[in-house]
Amino acid sequence: MTTSPVPPGRLPLLHPDLLSADQRLLYGEITGGPRADGPQLFALTDTEGHLNGPFNAMLFSPRLGRGLQGLGAAIRYRTGLSPRVRETAILVVASVWDSDFERYAHEPLGRAAGLTEDDVRALREGSDPGFTDPFERAAWSAARVLAAPSDPLDDDWYAAARAALGETALFELSTLVGYYATLALQLRLFRVPVPDAPGHRALTTKEVAARTGAPVRD
């Protein structure tokens, strides 16, 4: 008899064949939604079909999980933030929370969006990536402040951020930071590991370019 390996995290991995109707609906929205379209820079499921990363935990409360994953999809695909700005902000959250899984999942997406290896390294280390585009630099700076739980976000800071980004982008950016901080908290709470099976490592810039057709940026 074949037995499933004991998961390294705190939650059991739920197999798609054993899900309830509500869980199957959520599973289908995750694996068949916009995250599954286009080149796959990280795996949504393992080889047995279990959801990777934060998505397995969502199955334990599928009605809430549907709202949470829907918010994530809206942040990823239905805001005015450019892919570079979006992935920069996500990697800021990953650095603040020291979230290995968020780095694993989003460093390749950042590279595909045009971040260089130096940019990715700086964001991983929590240092200044040296963006020269004014909007990108303002968004990076605002994300750092928004991700810091003790920052007072005083009126002077808000006025400067609004002038640089506008109210719509500030709303979208703050929602993004809050969502990925929530995922980072849940990843930490449930000790969700980075997948370590072959092919599950973070992709290099050249590998991203090969999968997406994007130019290689040093």
mmCIF file of C-alpha atoms in Angstrom:
data_model
loop_
_atom_site.group_PDB
_atom_site.id
_atom_site.type_symbol
_atom_site.label_atom_id
_atom_site.label_comp_id
_atom_site.label_asym_id
_atom_site.label_seq_id
_atom_site.Cartn_x
_atom_site.Cartn_y
_atom_site.Cartn_z
ATOM 1 C CA MET A 1 0.000 0.000 0.000
ATOM 2 C CA THR A 2 1.311 3.437 -0.949
ATOM 3 C CA THR A 3 1.168 6.049 1.781
ATOM 4 C CA SER A 4 1.382 9.811 1.436
ATOM 5 C CA PRO A 5 4.448 11.487 2.957
ATOM 6 C CA VAL A 6 3.917 13.445 6.124
ATOM 7 C CA PRO A 7 3.738 17.128 5.087
ATOM 8 C CA PRO A 8 6.559 19.259 6.482
ATOM 9 C CA GLY A 9 4.124 22.051 7.387
ATOM 10 C CA ARG A 10 1.503 22.168 10.129
ATOM 11 C CA LEU A 11 -1.535 21.526 7.922
ATOM 12 C CA PRO A 12 -2.276 18.319 6.058
ATOM 13 C CA LEU A 13 -2.145 18.626 2.287
ATOM 14 C CA LEU A 14 -5.656 18.151 0.916
ATOM 15 C CA HIS A 15 -5.812 15.933 -2.163
ATOM 16 C CA PRO A 16 -8.163 17.144 -4.918
ATOM 17 C CA ASP A 17 -9.959 13.772 -5.053
ATOM 18 C CA LEU A 18 -11.049 14.129 -1.411
ATOM 19 C CA LEU A 19 -12.383 17.704 -1.412
ATOM 20 C CA SER A 20 -15.900 18.798 -0.548
ATOM 21 C CA ALA A 21 -18.012 20.634 -3.108
ATOM 22 C CA ASP A 22 -17.042 24.040 -1.693
ATOM 23 C CA GLN A 23 -13.391 23.036 -1.602
ATOM 24 C CA ARG A 24 -13.509 21.770 -5.195
ATOM 25 C CA LEU A 25 -14.984 25.083 -6.332
ATOM 26 C CA LEU A 26 -12.139 27.012 -4.693
ATOM 27 C CA TYR A 27 -9.552 24.546 -6.012
ATOM 28 C CA GLY A 28 -10.858 25.071 -9.532
ATOM 29 C CA GLU A 29 -10.792 28.849 -9.195
ATOM 30 C CA ILE A 30 -7.146 28.729 -8.146
ATOM 31 C CA THR A 31 -5.877 26.170 -10.636
ATOM 32 C CA GLY A 32 -8.097 27.216 -13.541
ATOM 33 C CA GLY A 33 -8.181 30.981 -13.015
ATOM 34 C CA PRO A 34 -5.845 33.679 -14.331
ATOM 35 C CA ARG A 35 -2.923 32.369 -12.256
ATOM 36 C CA ALA A 36 -2.887 29.284 -14.476
ATOM 37 C CA ASP A 37 -2.755 31.232 -17.754
ATOM 38 C CA GLY A 38 0.480 31.948 -19.580
ATOM 39 C CA PRO A 39 3.983 30.696 -18.749
ATOM 40 C CA GLN A 40 4.224 28.915 -15.386
ATOM 41 C CA LEU A 41 7.073 30.472 -13.408
ATOM 42 C CA PHE A 42 6.157 28.570 -10.240
ATOM 43 C CA ALA A 43 3.966 25.538 -9.665
ATOM 44 C CA LEU A 44 0.480 26.024 -8.190
ATOM 45 C CA THR A 45 0.344 22.321 -7.276
ATOM 46 C CA ASP A 46 2.750 19.542 -6.492
ATOM 47 C CA THR A 47 2.983 16.385 -8.598
ATOM 48 C CA GLU A 48 0.063 14.826 -6.696
ATOM 49 C CA GLY A 49 -2.232 17.806 -7.229
ATOM 50 C CA HIS A 50 -1.984 19.299 -3.712
ATOM 51 C CA LEU A 51 -1.993 23.092 -3.719
ATOM 52 C CA ASN A 52 1.330 24.751 -3.001
ATOM 53 C CA GLY A 53 2.038 27.749 -0.811
ATOM 54 C CA PRO A 54 -0.799 29.671 0.842
ATOM 55 C CA PHE A 55 -3.525 28.069 -1.272
ATOM 56 C CA ASN A 56 -3.744 24.742 0.574
ATOM 57 C CA ALA A 57 -4.641 26.585 3.795
ATOM 58 C CA MET A 58 -7.495 28.395 2.023
ATOM 59 C CA LEU A 59 -9.207 25.031 1.475
ATOM 60 C CA PHE A 60 -9.784 24.698 5.236
ATOM 61 C CA SER A 61 -12.305 27.564 5.057
ATOM 62 C CA PRO A 62 -13.324 27.529 1.411
ATOM 63 C CA ARG A 63 -15.902 30.303 1.560
ATOM 64 C CA LEU A 64 -13.420 32.690 3.154
ATOM 65 C CA GLY A 65 -10.703 31.219 0.963
ATOM 66 C CA ARG A 66 -12.665 32.122 -2.169
ATOM 67 C CA GLY A 67 -12.831 35.743 -1.066
ATOM 68 C CA LEU A 68 -9.143 35.799 -0.188
ATOM 69 C CA GLN A 69 -7.969 34.239 -3.437
ATOM 70 C CA GLY A 70 -10.352 36.506 -5.354
ATOM 71 C CA LEU A 71 -8.758 39.528 -3.730
ATOM 72 C CA GLY A 72 -5.337 38.212 -4.701
ATOM 73 C CA ALA A 73 -6.427 37.693 -8.297
ATOM 74 C CA ALA A 74 -7.823 41.233 -8.419
ATOM 75 C CA ILE A 75 -4.559 42.635 -7.072
ATOM 76 C CA ARG A 76 -2.522 40.630 -9.578
ATOM 77 C CA TYR A 77 -4.651 41.225 -12.666
ATOM 78 C CA ARG A 78 -7.094 44.100 -12.180
ATOM 79 C CA THR A 79 -5.214 47.125 -10.853
ATOM 80 C CA GLY A 80 -3.450 49.997 -12.562
ATOM 81 C CA LEU A 81 -0.101 49.067 -11.016
ATOM 82 C CA SER A 82 2.484 47.942 -13.553
ATOM 83 C CA PRO A 83 3.892 44.416 -13.193
ATOM 84 C CA ARG A 84 7.255 45.908 -12.122
ATOM 85 C CA VAL A 85 5.648 48.020 -9.408
ATOM 86 C CA ARG A 86 3.427 45.163 -8.272
ATOM 87 C CA GLU A 87 6.247 42.625 -8.002
ATOM 88 C CA THR A 88 8.530 45.193 -6.365
ATOM 89 C CA ALA A 89 5.944 45.808 -3.654
ATOM 90 C CA ILE A 90 5.376 42.071 -3.132
ATOM 91 C CA LEU A 91 9.107 41.516 -2.723
ATOM 92 C CA VAL A 92 9.233 44.374 -0.220
ATOM 93 C CA VAL A 93 6.616 42.518 1.856
ATOM 94 C CA ALA A 94 8.567 39.278 1.441
ATOM 95 C CA SER A 95 11.672 41.003 2.795
ATOM 96 C CA VAL A 96 9.892 42.630 5.743
ATOM 97 C CA TRP A 97 8.247 39.327 6.715
ATOM 98 C CA ASP A 98 11.298 37.239 5.722
ATOM 99 C CA SER A 99 8.940 35.044 3.687
ATOM 100 C CA ASP A 100 10.866 32.386 1.803
ATOM 101 C CA PHE A 101 7.815 31.224 -0.113
ATOM 102 C CA GLU A 102 6.890 34.708 -1.310
ATOM 103 C CA ARG A 103 10.458 35.187 -2.508
ATOM 104 C CA TYR A 104 10.414 31.773 -4.195
ATOM 105 C CA ALA A 105 7.137 32.549 -5.980
ATOM 106 C CA HIS A 106 7.642 36.206 -6.862
ATOM 107 C CA GLU A 107 11.328 36.673 -7.626
ATOM 108 C CA PRO A 108 10.822 34.887 -10.982
ATOM 109 C CA LEU A 109 7.730 37.028 -11.623
ATOM 110 C CA GLY A 110 9.764 40.117 -10.796
ATOM 111 C CA ARG A 111 12.432 39.079 -13.276
ATOM 112 C CA ALA A 112 9.763 38.473 -15.917
ATOM 113 C CA ALA A 113 8.418 41.983 -15.199
ATOM 114 C CA GLY A 114 11.823 43.500 -15.889
ATOM 115 C CA LEU A 115 13.596 43.572 -12.527
ATOM 116 C CA THR A 116 17.316 42.934 -12.879
ATOM 117 C CA GLU A 117 19.313 40.530 -10.745
ATOM 118 C CA ASP A 118 20.692 43.533 -8.853
ATOM 119 C CA ASP A 119 17.125 44.792 -8.273
ATOM 120 C CA VAL A 120 16.000 41.408 -6.977
ATOM 121 C CA ARG A 121 19.034 41.097 -4.732
ATOM 122 C CA ALA A 122 18.495 44.565 -3.261
ATOM 123 C CA LEU A 123 14.818 43.866 -2.579
ATOM 124 C CA ARG A 124 15.712 40.527 -0.966
ATOM 125 C CA GLU A 125 18.202 42.284 1.311
ATOM 126 C CA GLY A 126 15.878 45.188 2.109
ATOM 127 C CA SER A 127 18.213 47.730 0.543
ATOM 128 C CA ASP A 128 17.637 50.480 -2.009
ATOM 129 C CA PRO A 129 17.330 49.057 -5.551
ATOM 130 C CA GLY A 130 18.151 52.472 -6.987
ATOM 131 C CA PHE A 131 15.119 52.864 -9.254
ATOM 132 C CA THR A 132 15.379 55.966 -11.445
ATOM 133 C CA ASP A 133 11.753 56.085 -12.587
ATOM 134 C CA PRO A 134 10.011 58.527 -10.182
ATOM 135 C CA PHE A 135 6.786 56.526 -9.886
ATOM 136 C CA GLU A 136 8.579 53.220 -9.333
ATOM 137 C CA ARG A 137 10.830 54.775 -6.719
ATOM 138 C CA ALA A 138 7.867 56.373 -4.930
ATOM 139 C CA ALA A 139 5.964 53.071 -4.997
ATOM 140 C CA TRP A 140 8.958 51.162 -3.594
ATOM 141 C CA SER A 141 9.391 53.746 -0.834
ATOM 142 C CA ALA A 142 5.671 53.745 0.012
ATOM 143 C CA ALA A 143 5.530 49.948 0.098
ATOM 144 C CA ARG A 144 8.400 49.877 2.607
ATOM 145 C CA VAL A 145 6.563 52.303 4.861
ATOM 146 C CA LEU A 146 3.201 50.543 4.491
ATOM 147 C CA ALA A 147 4.772 47.181 5.313
ATOM 148 C CA ALA A 148 6.345 48.537 8.518
ATOM 149 C CA PRO A 149 3.825 47.948 11.336
ATOM 150 C CA SER A 150 5.141 50.743 13.561
ATOM 151 C CA ASP A 151 5.209 53.599 11.041
ATOM 152 C CA PRO A 152 2.696 56.339 12.002
ATOM 153 C CA LEU A 153 1.881 57.286 8.370
ATOM 154 C CA ASP A 154 1.655 60.940 9.397
ATOM 155 C CA ASP A 155 0.118 63.758 7.353
ATOM 156 C CA ASP A 156 3.411 64.884 5.827
ATOM 157 C CA TRP A 157 4.185 61.358 4.627
ATOM 158 C CA TYR A 158 0.664 60.943 3.237
ATOM 159 C CA ALA A 159 0.755 64.249 1.380
ATOM 160 C CA ALA A 160 4.078 63.354 -0.260
ATOM 161 C CA ALA A 161 2.902 59.841 -1.180
ATOM 162 C CA ARG A 162 -0.368 61.143 -2.628
ATOM 163 C CA ALA A 163 1.488 63.739 -4.675
ATOM 164 C CA ALA A 164 3.860 61.114 -6.068
ATOM 165 C CA LEU A 165 1.425 58.252 -6.640
ATOM 166 C CA GLY A 166 -2.149 59.535 -6.554
ATOM 167 C CA GLU A 167 -5.018 58.276 -4.430
ATOM 168 C CA THR A 168 -5.951 55.344 -6.675
ATOM 169 C CA ALA A 169 -2.436 53.898 -6.699
ATOM 170 C CA LEU A 170 -2.133 54.417 -2.944
ATOM 171 C CA PHE A 171 -5.343 52.459 -2.385
ATOM 172 C CA GLU A 172 -4.179 49.673 -4.686
ATOM 173 C CA LEU A 173 -0.698 49.578 -3.200
ATOM 174 C CA SER A 174 -1.934 49.504 0.388
ATOM 175 C CA THR A 175 -4.366 46.693 -0.493
ATOM 176 C CA LEU A 176 -1.526 44.745 -2.112
ATOM 177 C CA VAL A 177 0.734 45.179 0.917
ATOM 178 C CA GLY A 178 -2.053 44.112 3.270
ATOM 179 C CA TYR A 179 -2.928 41.043 1.210
ATOM 180 C CA TYR A 180 0.632 39.773 0.888
ATOM 181 C CA ALA A 181 1.295 40.492 4.557
ATOM 182 C CA THR A 182 -1.746 38.321 5.332
ATOM 183 C CA LEU A 183 -0.317 35.526 3.189
ATOM 184 C CA ALA A 184 3.096 35.915 4.818
ATOM 185 C CA LEU A 185 1.472 35.616 8.247
ATOM 186 C CA GLN A 186 -0.396 32.465 7.237
ATOM 187 C CA LEU A 187 2.699 30.974 5.603
ATOM 188 C CA ARG A 188 4.557 31.549 8.879
ATOM 189 C CA LEU A 189 1.698 30.341 11.079
ATOM 190 C CA PHE A 190 1.270 27.081 9.196
ATOM 191 C CA ARG A 191 5.023 26.629 8.518
ATOM 192 C CA VAL A 192 4.434 26.283 4.785
ATOM 193 C CA PRO A 193 7.722 25.227 3.179
ATOM 194 C CA VAL A 194 9.186 26.229 -0.133
ATOM 195 C CA PRO A 195 8.706 23.296 -2.511
ATOM 196 C CA ASP A 196 11.964 21.395 -2.781
ATOM 197 C CA ALA A 197 11.105 18.910 -5.515
ATOM 198 C CA PRO A 198 13.167 19.104 -8.716
ATOM 199 C CA GLY A 199 12.085 22.066 -10.822
ATOM 200 C CA HIS A 200 10.606 23.950 -7.877
ATOM 201 C CA ARG A 201 13.556 26.260 -7.229
ATOM 202 C CA ALA A 202 13.332 29.937 -8.132
ATOM 203 C CA LEU A 203 14.066 30.522 -11.798
ATOM 204 C CA THR A 204 17.046 32.522 -12.975
ATOM 205 C CA THR A 205 16.744 35.513 -15.304
ATOM 206 C CA LYS A 206 17.774 33.424 -18.324
ATOM 207 C CA GLU A 207 15.254 30.697 -17.471
ATOM 208 C CA VAL A 208 12.494 33.279 -17.090
ATOM 209 C CA ALA A 209 13.415 34.754 -20.473
ATOM 210 C CA ALA A 210 13.359 31.308 -22.078
ATOM 211 C CA ARG A 211 9.841 30.643 -20.780
ATOM 212 C CA THR A 212 8.351 34.069 -21.476
ATOM 213 C CA GLY A 213 10.304 35.396 -24.429
ATOM 214 C CA ALA A 214 11.277 38.461 -22.393
ATOM 215 C CA PRO A 215 14.707 40.004 -22.988
ATOM 216 C CA VAL A 216 17.447 39.098 -20.532
ATOM 217 C CA ARG A 217 18.358 41.989 -18.214
ATOM 218 C CA ASP A 218 21.652 41.841 -16.343
#
